[in-house]
Structure formats: structure tokens, C-alpha cells
Tab-separated table of C-alpha atoms in Angstrom:
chain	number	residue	atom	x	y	z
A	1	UNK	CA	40.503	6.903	-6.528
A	2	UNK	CA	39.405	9.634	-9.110
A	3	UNK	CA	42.245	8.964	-11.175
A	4	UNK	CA	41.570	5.013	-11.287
A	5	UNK	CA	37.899	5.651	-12.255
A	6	UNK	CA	38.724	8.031	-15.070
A	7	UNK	CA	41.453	5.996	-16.271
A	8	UNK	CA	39.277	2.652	-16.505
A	9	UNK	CA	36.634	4.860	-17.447
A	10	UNK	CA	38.839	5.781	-20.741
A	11	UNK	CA	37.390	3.229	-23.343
A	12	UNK	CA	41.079	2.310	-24.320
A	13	UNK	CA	42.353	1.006	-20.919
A	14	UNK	CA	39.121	-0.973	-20.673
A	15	UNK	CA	39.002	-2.163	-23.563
A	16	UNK	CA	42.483	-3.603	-22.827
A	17	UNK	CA	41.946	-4.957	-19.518
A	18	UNK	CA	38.730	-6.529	-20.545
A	19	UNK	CA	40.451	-8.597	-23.809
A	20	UNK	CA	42.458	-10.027	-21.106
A	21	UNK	CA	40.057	-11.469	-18.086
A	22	UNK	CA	37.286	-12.104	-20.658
A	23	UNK	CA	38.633	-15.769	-21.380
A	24	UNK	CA	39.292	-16.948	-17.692
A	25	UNK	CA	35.351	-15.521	-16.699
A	26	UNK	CA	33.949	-17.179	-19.758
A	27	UNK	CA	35.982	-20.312	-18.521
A	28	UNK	CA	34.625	-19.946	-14.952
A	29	UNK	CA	31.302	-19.108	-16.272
A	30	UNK	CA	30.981	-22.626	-18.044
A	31	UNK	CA	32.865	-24.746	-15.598
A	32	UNK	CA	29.786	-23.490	-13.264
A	33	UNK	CA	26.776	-23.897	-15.303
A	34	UNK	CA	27.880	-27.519	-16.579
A	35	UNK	CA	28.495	-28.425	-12.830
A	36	UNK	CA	25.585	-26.562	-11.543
A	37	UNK	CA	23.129	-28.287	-14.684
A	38	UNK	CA	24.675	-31.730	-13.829
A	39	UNK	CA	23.788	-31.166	-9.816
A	40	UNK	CA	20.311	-29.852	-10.613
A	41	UNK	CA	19.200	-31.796	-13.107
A	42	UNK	CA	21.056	-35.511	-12.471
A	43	UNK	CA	22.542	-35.642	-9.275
A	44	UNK	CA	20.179	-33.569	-6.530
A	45	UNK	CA	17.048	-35.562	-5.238
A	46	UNK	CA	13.855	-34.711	-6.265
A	47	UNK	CA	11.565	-32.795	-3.978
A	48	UNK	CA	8.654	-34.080	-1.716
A	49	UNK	CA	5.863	-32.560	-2.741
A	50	UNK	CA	6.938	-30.967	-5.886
A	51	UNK	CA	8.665	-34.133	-7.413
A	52	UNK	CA	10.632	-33.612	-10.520
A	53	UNK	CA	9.243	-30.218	-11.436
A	54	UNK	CA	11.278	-28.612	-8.610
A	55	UNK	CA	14.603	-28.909	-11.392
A	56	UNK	CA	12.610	-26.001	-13.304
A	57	UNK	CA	13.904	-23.959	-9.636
A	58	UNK	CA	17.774	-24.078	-10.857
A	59	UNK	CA	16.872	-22.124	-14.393
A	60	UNK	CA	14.132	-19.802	-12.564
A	61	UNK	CA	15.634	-18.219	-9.333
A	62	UNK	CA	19.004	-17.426	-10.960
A	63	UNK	CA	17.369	-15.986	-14.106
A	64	UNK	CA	14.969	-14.259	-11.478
A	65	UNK	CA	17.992	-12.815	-9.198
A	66	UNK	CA	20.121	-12.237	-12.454
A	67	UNK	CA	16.579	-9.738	-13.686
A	68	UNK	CA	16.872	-7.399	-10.665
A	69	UNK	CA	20.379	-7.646	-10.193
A	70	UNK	CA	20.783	-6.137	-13.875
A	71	UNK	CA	18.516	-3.767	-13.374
A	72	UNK	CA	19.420	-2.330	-10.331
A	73	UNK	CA	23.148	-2.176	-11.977
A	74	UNK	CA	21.494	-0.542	-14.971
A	75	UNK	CA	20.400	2.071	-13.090
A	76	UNK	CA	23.190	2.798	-11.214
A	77	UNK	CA	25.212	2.866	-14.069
A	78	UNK	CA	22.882	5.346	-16.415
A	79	UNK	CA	22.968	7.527	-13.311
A	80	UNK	CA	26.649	8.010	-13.416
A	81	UNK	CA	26.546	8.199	-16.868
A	82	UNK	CA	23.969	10.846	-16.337
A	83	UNK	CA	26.036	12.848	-13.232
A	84	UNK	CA	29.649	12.389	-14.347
A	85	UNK	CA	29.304	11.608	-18.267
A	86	UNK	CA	31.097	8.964	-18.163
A	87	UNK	CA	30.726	7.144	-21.703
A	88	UNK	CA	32.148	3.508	-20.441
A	89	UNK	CA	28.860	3.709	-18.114
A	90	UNK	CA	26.706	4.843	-20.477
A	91	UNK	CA	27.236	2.274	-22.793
A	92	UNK	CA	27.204	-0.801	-19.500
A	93	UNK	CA	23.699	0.680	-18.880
A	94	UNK	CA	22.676	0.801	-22.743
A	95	UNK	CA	24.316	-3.162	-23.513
A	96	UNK	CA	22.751	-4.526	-19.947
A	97	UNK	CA	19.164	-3.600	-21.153
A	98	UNK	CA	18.461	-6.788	-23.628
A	99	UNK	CA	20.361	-9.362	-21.382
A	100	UNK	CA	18.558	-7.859	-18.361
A	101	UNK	CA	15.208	-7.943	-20.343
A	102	UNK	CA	16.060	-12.293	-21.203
A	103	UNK	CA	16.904	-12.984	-18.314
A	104	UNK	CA	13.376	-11.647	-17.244
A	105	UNK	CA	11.732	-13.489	-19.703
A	106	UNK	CA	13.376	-16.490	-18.747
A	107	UNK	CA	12.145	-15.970	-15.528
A	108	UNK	CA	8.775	-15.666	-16.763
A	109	UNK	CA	8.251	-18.202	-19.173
A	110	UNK	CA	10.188	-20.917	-16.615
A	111	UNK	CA	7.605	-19.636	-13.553
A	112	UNK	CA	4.745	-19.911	-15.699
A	113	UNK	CA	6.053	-23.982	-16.772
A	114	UNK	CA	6.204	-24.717	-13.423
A	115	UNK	CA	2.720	-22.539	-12.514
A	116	UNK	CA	0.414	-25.044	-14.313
A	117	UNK	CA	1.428	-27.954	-12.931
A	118	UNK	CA	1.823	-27.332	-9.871
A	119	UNK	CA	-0.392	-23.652	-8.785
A	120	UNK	CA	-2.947	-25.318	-11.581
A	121	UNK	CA	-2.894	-22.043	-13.623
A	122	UNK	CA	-0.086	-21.148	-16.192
A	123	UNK	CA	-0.712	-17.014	-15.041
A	124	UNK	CA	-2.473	-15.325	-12.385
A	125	UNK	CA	-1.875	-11.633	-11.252
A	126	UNK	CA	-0.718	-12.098	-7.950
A	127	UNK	CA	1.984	-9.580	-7.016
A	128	UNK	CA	4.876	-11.063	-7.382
A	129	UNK	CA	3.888	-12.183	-10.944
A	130	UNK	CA	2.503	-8.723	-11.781
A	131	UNK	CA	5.714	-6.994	-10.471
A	132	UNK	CA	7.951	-9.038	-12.612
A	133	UNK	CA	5.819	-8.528	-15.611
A	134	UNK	CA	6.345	-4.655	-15.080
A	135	UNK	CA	10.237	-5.465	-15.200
A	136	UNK	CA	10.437	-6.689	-18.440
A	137	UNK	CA	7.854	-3.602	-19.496
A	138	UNK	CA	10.451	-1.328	-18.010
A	139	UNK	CA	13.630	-2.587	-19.840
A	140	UNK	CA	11.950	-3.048	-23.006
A	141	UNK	CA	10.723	1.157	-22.403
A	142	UNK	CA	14.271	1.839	-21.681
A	143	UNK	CA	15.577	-0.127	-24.960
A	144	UNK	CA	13.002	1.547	-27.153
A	145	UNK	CA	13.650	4.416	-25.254
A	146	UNK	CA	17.649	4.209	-26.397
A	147	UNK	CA	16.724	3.778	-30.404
A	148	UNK	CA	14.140	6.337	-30.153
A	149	UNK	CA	17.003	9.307	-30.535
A	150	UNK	CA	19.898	9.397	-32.988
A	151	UNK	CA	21.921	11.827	-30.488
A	152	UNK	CA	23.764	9.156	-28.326
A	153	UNK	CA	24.140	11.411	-25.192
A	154	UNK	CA	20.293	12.735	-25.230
A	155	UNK	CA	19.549	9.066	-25.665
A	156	UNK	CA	21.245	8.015	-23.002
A	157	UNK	CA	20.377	10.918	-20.528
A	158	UNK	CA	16.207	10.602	-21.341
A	159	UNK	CA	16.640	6.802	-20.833
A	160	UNK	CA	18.838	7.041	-17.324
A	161	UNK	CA	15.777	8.934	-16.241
A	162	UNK	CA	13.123	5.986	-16.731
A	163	UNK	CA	16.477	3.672	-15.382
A	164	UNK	CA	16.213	5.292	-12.180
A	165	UNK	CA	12.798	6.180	-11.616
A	166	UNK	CA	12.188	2.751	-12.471
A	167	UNK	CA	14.057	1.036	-9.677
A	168	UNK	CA	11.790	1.522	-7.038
A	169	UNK	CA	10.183	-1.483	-8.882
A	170	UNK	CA	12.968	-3.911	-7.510
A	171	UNK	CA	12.489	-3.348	-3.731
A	172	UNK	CA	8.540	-3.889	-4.585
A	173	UNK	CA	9.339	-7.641	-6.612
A	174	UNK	CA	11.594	-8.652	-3.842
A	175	UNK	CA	9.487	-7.953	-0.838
A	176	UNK	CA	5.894	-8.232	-2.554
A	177	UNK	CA	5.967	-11.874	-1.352
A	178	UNK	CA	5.930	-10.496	2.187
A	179	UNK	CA	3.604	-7.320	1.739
A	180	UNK	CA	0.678	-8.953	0.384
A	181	UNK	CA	-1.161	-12.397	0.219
A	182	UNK	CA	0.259	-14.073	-2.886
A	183	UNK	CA	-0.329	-17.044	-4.883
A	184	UNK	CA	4.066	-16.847	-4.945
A	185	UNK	CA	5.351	-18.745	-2.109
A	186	UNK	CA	7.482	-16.902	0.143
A	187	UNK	CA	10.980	-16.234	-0.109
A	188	UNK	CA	13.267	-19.857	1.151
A	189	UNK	CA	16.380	-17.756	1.439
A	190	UNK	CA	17.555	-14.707	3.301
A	191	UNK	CA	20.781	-13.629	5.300
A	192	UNK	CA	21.679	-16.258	7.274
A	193	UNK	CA	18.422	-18.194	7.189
A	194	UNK	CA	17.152	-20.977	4.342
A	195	UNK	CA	13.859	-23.831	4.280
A	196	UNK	CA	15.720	-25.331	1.035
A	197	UNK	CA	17.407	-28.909	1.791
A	198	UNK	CA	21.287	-28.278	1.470
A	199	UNK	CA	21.218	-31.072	-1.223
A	200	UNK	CA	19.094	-28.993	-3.064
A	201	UNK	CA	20.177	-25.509	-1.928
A	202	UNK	CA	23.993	-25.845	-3.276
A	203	UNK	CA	22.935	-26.873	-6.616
A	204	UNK	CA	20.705	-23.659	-6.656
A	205	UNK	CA	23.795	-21.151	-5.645
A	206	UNK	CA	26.359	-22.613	-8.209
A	207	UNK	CA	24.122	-22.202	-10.509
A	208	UNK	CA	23.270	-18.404	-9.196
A	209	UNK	CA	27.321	-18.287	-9.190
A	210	UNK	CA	27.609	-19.126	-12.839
A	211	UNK	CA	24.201	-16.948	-14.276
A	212	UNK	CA	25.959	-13.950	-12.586
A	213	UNK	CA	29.462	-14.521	-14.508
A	214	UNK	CA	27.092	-15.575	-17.525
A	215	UNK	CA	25.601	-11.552	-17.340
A	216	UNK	CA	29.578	-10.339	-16.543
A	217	UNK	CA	30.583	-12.504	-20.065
A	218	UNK	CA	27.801	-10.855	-22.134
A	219	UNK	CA	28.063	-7.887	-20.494
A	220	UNK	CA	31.873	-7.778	-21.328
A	221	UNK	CA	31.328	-8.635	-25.104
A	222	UNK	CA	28.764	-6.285	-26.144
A	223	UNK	CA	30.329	-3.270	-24.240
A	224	UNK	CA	33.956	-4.078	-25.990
A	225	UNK	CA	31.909	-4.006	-29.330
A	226	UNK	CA	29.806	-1.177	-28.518
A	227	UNK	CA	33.290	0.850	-27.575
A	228	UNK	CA	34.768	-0.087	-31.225
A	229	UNK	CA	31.886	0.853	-32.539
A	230	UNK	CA	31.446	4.171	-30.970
A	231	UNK	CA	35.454	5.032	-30.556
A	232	UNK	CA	35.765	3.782	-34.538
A	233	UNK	CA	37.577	6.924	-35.749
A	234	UNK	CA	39.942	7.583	-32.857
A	235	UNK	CA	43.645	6.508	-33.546
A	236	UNK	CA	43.695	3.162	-31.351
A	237	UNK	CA	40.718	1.643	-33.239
A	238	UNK	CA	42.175	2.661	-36.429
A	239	UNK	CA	45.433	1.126	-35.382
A	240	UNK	CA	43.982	-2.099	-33.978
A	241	UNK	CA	42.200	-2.648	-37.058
A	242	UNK	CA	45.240	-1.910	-39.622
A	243	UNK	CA	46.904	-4.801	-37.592
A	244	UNK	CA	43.727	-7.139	-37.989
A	245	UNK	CA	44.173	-6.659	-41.802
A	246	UNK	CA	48.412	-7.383	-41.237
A	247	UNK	CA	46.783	-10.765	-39.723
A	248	UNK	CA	44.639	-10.912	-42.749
A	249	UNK	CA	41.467	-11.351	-41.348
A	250	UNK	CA	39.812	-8.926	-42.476
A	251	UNK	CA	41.043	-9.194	-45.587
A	252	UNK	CA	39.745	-12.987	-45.469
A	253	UNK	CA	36.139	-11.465	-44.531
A	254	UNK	CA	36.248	-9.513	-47.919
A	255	UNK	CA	36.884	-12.614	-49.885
A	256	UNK	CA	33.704	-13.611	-49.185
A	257	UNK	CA	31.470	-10.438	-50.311
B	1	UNK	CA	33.319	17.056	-8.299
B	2	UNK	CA	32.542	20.180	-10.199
B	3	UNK	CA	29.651	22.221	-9.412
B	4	UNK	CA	27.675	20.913	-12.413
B	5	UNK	CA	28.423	16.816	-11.286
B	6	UNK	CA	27.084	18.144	-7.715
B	7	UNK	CA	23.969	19.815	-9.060
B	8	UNK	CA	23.306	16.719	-11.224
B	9	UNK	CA	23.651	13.961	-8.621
B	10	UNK	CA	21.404	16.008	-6.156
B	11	UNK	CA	18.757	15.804	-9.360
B	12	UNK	CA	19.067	12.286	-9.410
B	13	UNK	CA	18.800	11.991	-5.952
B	14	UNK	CA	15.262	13.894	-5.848
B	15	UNK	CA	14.263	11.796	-8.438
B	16	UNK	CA	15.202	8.821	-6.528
B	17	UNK	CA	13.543	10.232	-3.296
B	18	UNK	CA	10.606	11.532	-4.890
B	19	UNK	CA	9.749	8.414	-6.421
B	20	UNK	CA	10.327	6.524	-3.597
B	21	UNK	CA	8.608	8.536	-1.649
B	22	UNK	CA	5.281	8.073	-4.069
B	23	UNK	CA	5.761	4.440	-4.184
B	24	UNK	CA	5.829	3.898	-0.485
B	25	UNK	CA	2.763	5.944	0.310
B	26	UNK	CA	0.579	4.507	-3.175
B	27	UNK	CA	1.419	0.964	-1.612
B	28	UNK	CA	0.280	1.621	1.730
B	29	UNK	CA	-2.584	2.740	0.821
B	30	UNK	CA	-3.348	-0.231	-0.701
B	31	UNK	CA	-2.167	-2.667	1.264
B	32	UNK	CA	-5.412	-3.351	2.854
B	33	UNK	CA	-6.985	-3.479	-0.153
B	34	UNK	CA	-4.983	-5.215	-2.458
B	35	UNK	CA	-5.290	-9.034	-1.525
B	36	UNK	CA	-4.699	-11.506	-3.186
B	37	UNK	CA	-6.989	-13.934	-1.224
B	38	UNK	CA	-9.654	-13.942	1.672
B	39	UNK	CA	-8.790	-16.363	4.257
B	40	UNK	CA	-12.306	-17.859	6.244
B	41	UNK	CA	-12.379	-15.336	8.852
B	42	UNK	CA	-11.830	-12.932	6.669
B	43	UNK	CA	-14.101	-13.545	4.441
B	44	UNK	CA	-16.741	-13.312	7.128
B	45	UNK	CA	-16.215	-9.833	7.198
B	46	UNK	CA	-16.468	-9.299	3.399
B	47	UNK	CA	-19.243	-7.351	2.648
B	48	UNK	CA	-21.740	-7.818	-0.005
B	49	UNK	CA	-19.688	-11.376	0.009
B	50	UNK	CA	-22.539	-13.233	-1.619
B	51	UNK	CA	-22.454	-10.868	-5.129
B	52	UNK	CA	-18.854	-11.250	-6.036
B	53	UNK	CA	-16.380	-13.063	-7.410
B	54	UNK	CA	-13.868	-13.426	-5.096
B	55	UNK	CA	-11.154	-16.156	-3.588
B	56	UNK	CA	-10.570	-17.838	-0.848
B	57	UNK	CA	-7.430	-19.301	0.551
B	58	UNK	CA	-6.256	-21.228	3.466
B	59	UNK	CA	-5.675	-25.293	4.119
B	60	UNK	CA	-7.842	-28.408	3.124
B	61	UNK	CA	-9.315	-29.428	6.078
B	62	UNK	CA	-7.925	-32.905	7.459
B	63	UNK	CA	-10.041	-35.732	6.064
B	64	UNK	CA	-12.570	-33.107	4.519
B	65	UNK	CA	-12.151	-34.022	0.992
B	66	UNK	CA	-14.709	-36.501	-0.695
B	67	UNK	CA	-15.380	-37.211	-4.412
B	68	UNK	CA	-18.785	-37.466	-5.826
B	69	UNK	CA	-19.577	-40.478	-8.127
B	70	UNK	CA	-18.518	-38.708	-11.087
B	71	UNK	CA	-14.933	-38.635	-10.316
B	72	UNK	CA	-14.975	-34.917	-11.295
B	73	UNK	CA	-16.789	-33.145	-8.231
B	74	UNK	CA	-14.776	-32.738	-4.914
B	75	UNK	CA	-16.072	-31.216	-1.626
B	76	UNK	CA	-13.970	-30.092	1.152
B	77	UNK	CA	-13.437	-27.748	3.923
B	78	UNK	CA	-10.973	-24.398	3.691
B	79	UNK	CA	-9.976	-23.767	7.042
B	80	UNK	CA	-7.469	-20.985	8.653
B	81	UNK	CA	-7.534	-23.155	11.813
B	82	UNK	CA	-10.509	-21.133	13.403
B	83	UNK	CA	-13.360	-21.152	10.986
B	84	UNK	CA	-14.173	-23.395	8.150
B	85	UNK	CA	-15.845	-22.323	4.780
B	86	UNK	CA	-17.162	-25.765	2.997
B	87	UNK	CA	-16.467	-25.629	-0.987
B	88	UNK	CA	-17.658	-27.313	-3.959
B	89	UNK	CA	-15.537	-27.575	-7.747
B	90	UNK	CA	-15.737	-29.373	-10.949
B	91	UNK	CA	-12.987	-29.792	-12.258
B	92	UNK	CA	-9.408	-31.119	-12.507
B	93	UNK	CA	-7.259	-29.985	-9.316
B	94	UNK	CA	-3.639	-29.229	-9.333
B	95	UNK	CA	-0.737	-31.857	-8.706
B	96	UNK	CA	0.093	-30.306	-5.253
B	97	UNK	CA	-3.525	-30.585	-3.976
B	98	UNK	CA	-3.970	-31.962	-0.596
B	99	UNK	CA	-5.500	-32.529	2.692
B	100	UNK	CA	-3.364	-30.178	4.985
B	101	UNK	CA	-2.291	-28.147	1.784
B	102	UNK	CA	-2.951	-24.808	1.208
B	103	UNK	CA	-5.417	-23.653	-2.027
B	104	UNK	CA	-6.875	-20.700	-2.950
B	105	UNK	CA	-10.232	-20.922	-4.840
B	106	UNK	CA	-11.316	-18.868	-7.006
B	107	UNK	CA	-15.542	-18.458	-7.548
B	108	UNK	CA	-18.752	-17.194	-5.119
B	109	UNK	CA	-20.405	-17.927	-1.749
B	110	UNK	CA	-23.962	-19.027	-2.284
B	111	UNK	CA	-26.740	-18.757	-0.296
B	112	UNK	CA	-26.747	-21.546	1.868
B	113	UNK	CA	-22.439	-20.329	2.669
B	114	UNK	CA	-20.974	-23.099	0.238
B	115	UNK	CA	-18.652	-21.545	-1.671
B	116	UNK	CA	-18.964	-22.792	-5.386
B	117	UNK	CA	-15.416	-22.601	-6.929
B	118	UNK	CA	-14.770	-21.860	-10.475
B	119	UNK	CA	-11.167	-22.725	-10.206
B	120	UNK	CA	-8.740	-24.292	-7.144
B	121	UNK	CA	-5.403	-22.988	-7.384
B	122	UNK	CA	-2.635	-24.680	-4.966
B	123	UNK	CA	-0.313	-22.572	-2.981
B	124	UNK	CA	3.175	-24.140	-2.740
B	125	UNK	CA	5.018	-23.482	0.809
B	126	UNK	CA	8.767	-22.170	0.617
B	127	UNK	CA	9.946	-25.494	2.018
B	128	UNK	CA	12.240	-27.726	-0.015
B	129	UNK	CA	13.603	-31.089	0.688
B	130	UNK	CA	14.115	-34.814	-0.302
B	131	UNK	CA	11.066	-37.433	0.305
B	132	UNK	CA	13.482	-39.234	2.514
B	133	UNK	CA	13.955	-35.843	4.926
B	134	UNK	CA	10.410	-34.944	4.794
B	135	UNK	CA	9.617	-38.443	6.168
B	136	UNK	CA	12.613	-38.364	8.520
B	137	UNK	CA	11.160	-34.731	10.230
B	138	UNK	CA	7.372	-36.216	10.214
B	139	UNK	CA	9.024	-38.772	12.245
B	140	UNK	CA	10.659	-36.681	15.035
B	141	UNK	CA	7.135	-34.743	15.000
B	142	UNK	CA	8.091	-32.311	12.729
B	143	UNK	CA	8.470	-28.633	12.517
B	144	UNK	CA	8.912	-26.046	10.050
B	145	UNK	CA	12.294	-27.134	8.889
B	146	UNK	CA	15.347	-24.775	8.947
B	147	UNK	CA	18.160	-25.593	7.140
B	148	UNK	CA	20.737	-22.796	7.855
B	149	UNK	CA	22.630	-24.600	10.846
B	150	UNK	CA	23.247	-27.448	8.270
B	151	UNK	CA	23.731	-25.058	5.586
B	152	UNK	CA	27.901	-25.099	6.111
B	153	UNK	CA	28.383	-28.372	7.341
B	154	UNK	CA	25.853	-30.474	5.345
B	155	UNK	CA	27.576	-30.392	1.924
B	156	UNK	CA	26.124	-32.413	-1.069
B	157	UNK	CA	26.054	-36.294	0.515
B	158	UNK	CA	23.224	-35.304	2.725
């Protein structure tokens, strides 16, 4: 077990495996979202009360799951950065930040398009809303946080503190629609229980499905990048990118400068 | 795992506790205080309820709401099923406002106990269905629907 998490933990092997499953989850990714759009937007009836505005529900839940689930992986992962120094998790903690932080704002700005017509009021700090806000304050404090040292590792170890002292946030966002009287409606699904129509419901998860892979694609970019980036004078980066310029593509890139 | 990984992980576990720790105890101290809205009992027990701002939520009375001449002023009734607070706004109310729908209102109790709102906020319910189902449970006398059972078997055609 310790050997398999140090050897995929070695930015090499990863690096490898990665370059390998990253087309078939892009694939899966878009297959998902195009079926998932095409159910929400064309082919699932519109709602009762809420009419058409309920589509603006298949862009705002899964961006809203998407913004904890990143962050609670964020966490996790500058913490094990932080107690094993591993650099692979460092860097998935560092990379998840910005997607984590869009994926709020997405959330946001779709809750607040559906807020005025429907709620009457485009903000209003109820705790859910409030609690969400404070989300995307904490991952933009951890990315400034990040850029605010040129030492990598005391960069990553002062912003893995915020990471995890800031997750106690999540538990509040998911359950503040059950602690306190809020403007938010209540949650529709839990384990084994839902008030949303199945017509409308599967819509919702394939498109939860696909937003998830959507954070694994992005996720799986940036960190292969980041490890070129930061593994640039070892002897398999070197080598990679000697056979790049035997392909000539690099040496197309310099035509152009 | 090394001495140094152990000592590290039980840091970030303080941390972890520590935090949670202040979190849970900050929150329930407030949790009486921090509401959102005051439903019509509630507000009852408000006191000094006539010199603030404050809201008031709960459902628009059956057959309570009535339009003045200038198409602009509504009156109805906020009821939590046992009391009944009568309100008064100007102004242009949300798309989900309805008799039987629940609103919070945002403005002050007056002398006479009319409470003169500033601003009526809807409050959507977690339910969501077709028209066509809606009508179909109103039918059989409806209740809260609950879509799990259905969840596996109901599929897409539904």
C-alpha cells in the first residue's frame, strides 16, 4: 500500500499514467455534459411553480456540489502534502484552488439569476448564501496565499493550514439549510430520499456525473503541467522534451518568435 | 510512518479538532439568535417589535390577498397556521407569489399590528415536478410528494 502511494506519488509514474486515461475521461466528461445539457435544457418538462427558470438548477447544484467537493479534496490533499511531503499532493491542492474557486462563482452568479425572479431579490444574506460567499473568500485566501511566497514548500505548508482550518466551512454550507431559517429552500436530495420529479432528477445527476469528471479533466491538465514545470531539470523532462524537438514541434513554436 | 509524519498528522489533527470544536460551540450560541425570519407567533414574542426592522415569514393566507385600485398595493394575511399577522406592500411581488405560498417580508409592525413591508421576498419549497404531476397529486388529495420509491424504476418517460 505504501509502496503504491509513493510510487504514484513519484511525478514520473503519474505523469505517465495520467497521459494515458486523460483522453477516455475527457471523452466521458463530454459525452455527459452534451447529454445531460440536451435533458435539462430540451427534453425534461418544465417545473410547476418555477416554470422555465428551474433549467438554471442543472448549471447551479452541480457547480454548487462540484465547490465543496473541491474543497474538501483540497484540503485533504494540502494536509498530506503537509504530513507526508508528498509533492504530487501538494501541487493537486495548489491546481484545485482556481477551478474550485469557478466553480463557486458559478454557483453564485447562477443562484443569484435565478434569486430575482423567483425569491424577488438578486442577494440576500441568508445563510446558505452567506456561507457560500465565504467559500469563494477562502479559496481566493488560499490562492493569494500560494503566490504570496517564492519558496514552493513554505508556500504550500502556510496555505495547507488555511486549507484545513477552513473546512469546517463545508459541513456549515451543507447543513445551514437545516440549522437556521433561510430564504434557501431546503435540501430535495439526501441518502435514499428525493422531492425532485425523476424526469427532472436524472437530468440533474448526469449532469453532477459529468461536472465531477469536468473537475478530474482540469484537474489532470494543470497538475501534468504544473509537474513539467516544477520537475523541468530532472532527466525525464529533459528527455521528453529532446524528443518533442525530434517531432519538431518545438522547433515549429520557434518559427514563430 | 516516521516519528516526524506522526507528530505532523497529530498537528493537523488538533487543528482540525480545535477548529471544529470553535465552530460548533460559536454556532450554537447563535442559533437562537441568528434567524433569518420571524414566523407570526414568533414575532409576538419579539420585543421592542414595533422599533425595528425586521421580517416576517410564513404562508399567504387562503383568499387573503386583495389589490387596491392602484394595481400596485396588495394586502394579505401571513399566517403559520395558528396566528395571522395582516401586511401591507407597494410594490412589484415576485413570480412565485401566492395564496398558500410561503414569503418572507421584509419592513416594521405599526401601531395598529399591520405590518408595513418594504420588500416581499418568496420562499421556494424543495419540491420539484412537472405541471401535469402536480395536478395529478392535487387530485388524489395530495401530500408532500416523495419521489425516492420511483426514483429506480421511473426512468426518463415519466
Amino acid at each position: 500500500m505504501w509502496l503504491w502511494i509513493h510510487k504514484f506519488g513519484s511525478p514520473k509514474y503519474f505523469y505517465n499514467v495520467s497521459g494515458k486515461i486523460l483522453p477516455w475521461v475527457a471523452g466521458a466528461t463530454a459525452l455527459l455534459i452534451v447529454i445531460g445539457l440536451y435533458l435539462g435544457l430540451f427534453a425534461s418538462p418544465a417545473d410547476y411553480q418555477q416554470r422555465e427558470t428551474v433549467r438554471i438548477m442543472y448549471i447551479h447544484v452541480p457547480s454548487a456540489w462540484n465547490s465543496m467537493f473541491i474543497y474538501l479534496l483540497m484540503a485533504a490533499s494540502a494536509a498530506i502534502g503537509l504530513i507526508w511531503n508528498i509533492k504530487l499532493a501538494d501541487i493537486v491542492a495548489a491546481v484545485s484552488a482556481p477551478i474550485g474557486a469557478s466553480f463557486t462563482f458559478i454557483t453564485l452568479v447562477t443562484g443569484s439569476l435565478w434569486g430575482k425572479p423567483m425569491w424577488g431579490t438578486w442577494w440576500e444574506w441568508d445563510a446558505r448564501l452567506t456561507s457560500e460567499l465565504i467559500l469563494l473568500f477562502l479559496y481566493l485566501g488560499y490562492i493569494a496565499l500560494q503566490s504570496a511566497f517564492e519558496d514552493r514548500r513554505l508556500a504550500a505548508r502556510a496555505s495547507a493550514v488555511l486549507a484545513i482550518v477552513g473546512a469546517v466551512n463545508v459541513p456549515i454550507i451543507y447543513y445551514s439549510v437545516q440549522w437556521w431559517n433561510t430564504l434557501h429552500q431546503p435540501q430535495s436530495l439526501g441518502v435514499g430520499m428525493s422531492t425532485i420529479h425523476p424526469s427532472m432528477l436524472w437530468p440533474l445527476l448526469i449532469m453532477a456525473l459529468g461536472f465531477k469528471l469536468l473537475y478530474v479533466v482540469i484537474l489532470l491538465m494543470r497538475t501534468r503541467a504544473e509537474v513539467l514545470e516544477r520537475e523541468r531539470n530532472n532527466a525525464w523532462v529533459q528527455e521528453l522534451a529532446q524528443a518533442l524537438v525530434g517531432k519538431s514541434v518545438i522547433g515549429s513554436a520557434n518559427e514563430y518568435r | 510512518m516516521t516519528p516526524r509524519h506522526r507528530r505532523r498528522l497529530v498537528f493537523v489533527s488538533l487543528i482540525l479538532l480545535g477548529v471544529g470544536a470553535a465552530a460548533a460551540l460559536t454556532l450554537n450560541a447563535f442559533r437562537g439568535n441568528m434567524v433569518f425570519f420571524y414566523g407570526p407567533s414568533q414575532l409576538a414574542t419579539v420585543e421592542k417589535a414595533h422599533e425595528r426592522n425586521l421580517r416576517l415569514g410564513g404562508l399567504v393566507e387562503q383568499g387573503s390577498v386583495k389589490r387596491e385600485d392602484d394595481g400596485l398595493t396588495v394586502h394579505f394575511m401571513v399566517t403559520d397556521n395558528v396566528k395571522s399577522v395582516p401586511v401591507v406592500y407597494k410594490g412589484i411581488l415576485p413570480d412565485l407569489f401566492r395564496e398558500g405560498q410561503g414569503v418572507v417580508a421584509q419592513g416594521r409592525l405599526n401601531n395598529e399590528g399591520v405590518f408595513m413591508a418594504d420588500e416581499v421576498l418568496a420562499k421556494h419549497d424543495e419540491n420539484y415536478m412537472p405541471p401535469e404531476v402536480a395536478e395529478a397529486l392535487k387530485q388524489a388529495g395530495g401530500q408532500t410528494p416523495q419521489f425516492s420509491g420511483t426514483l429506480m424504476q421511473g426512468g426518463l418517460n415519466k
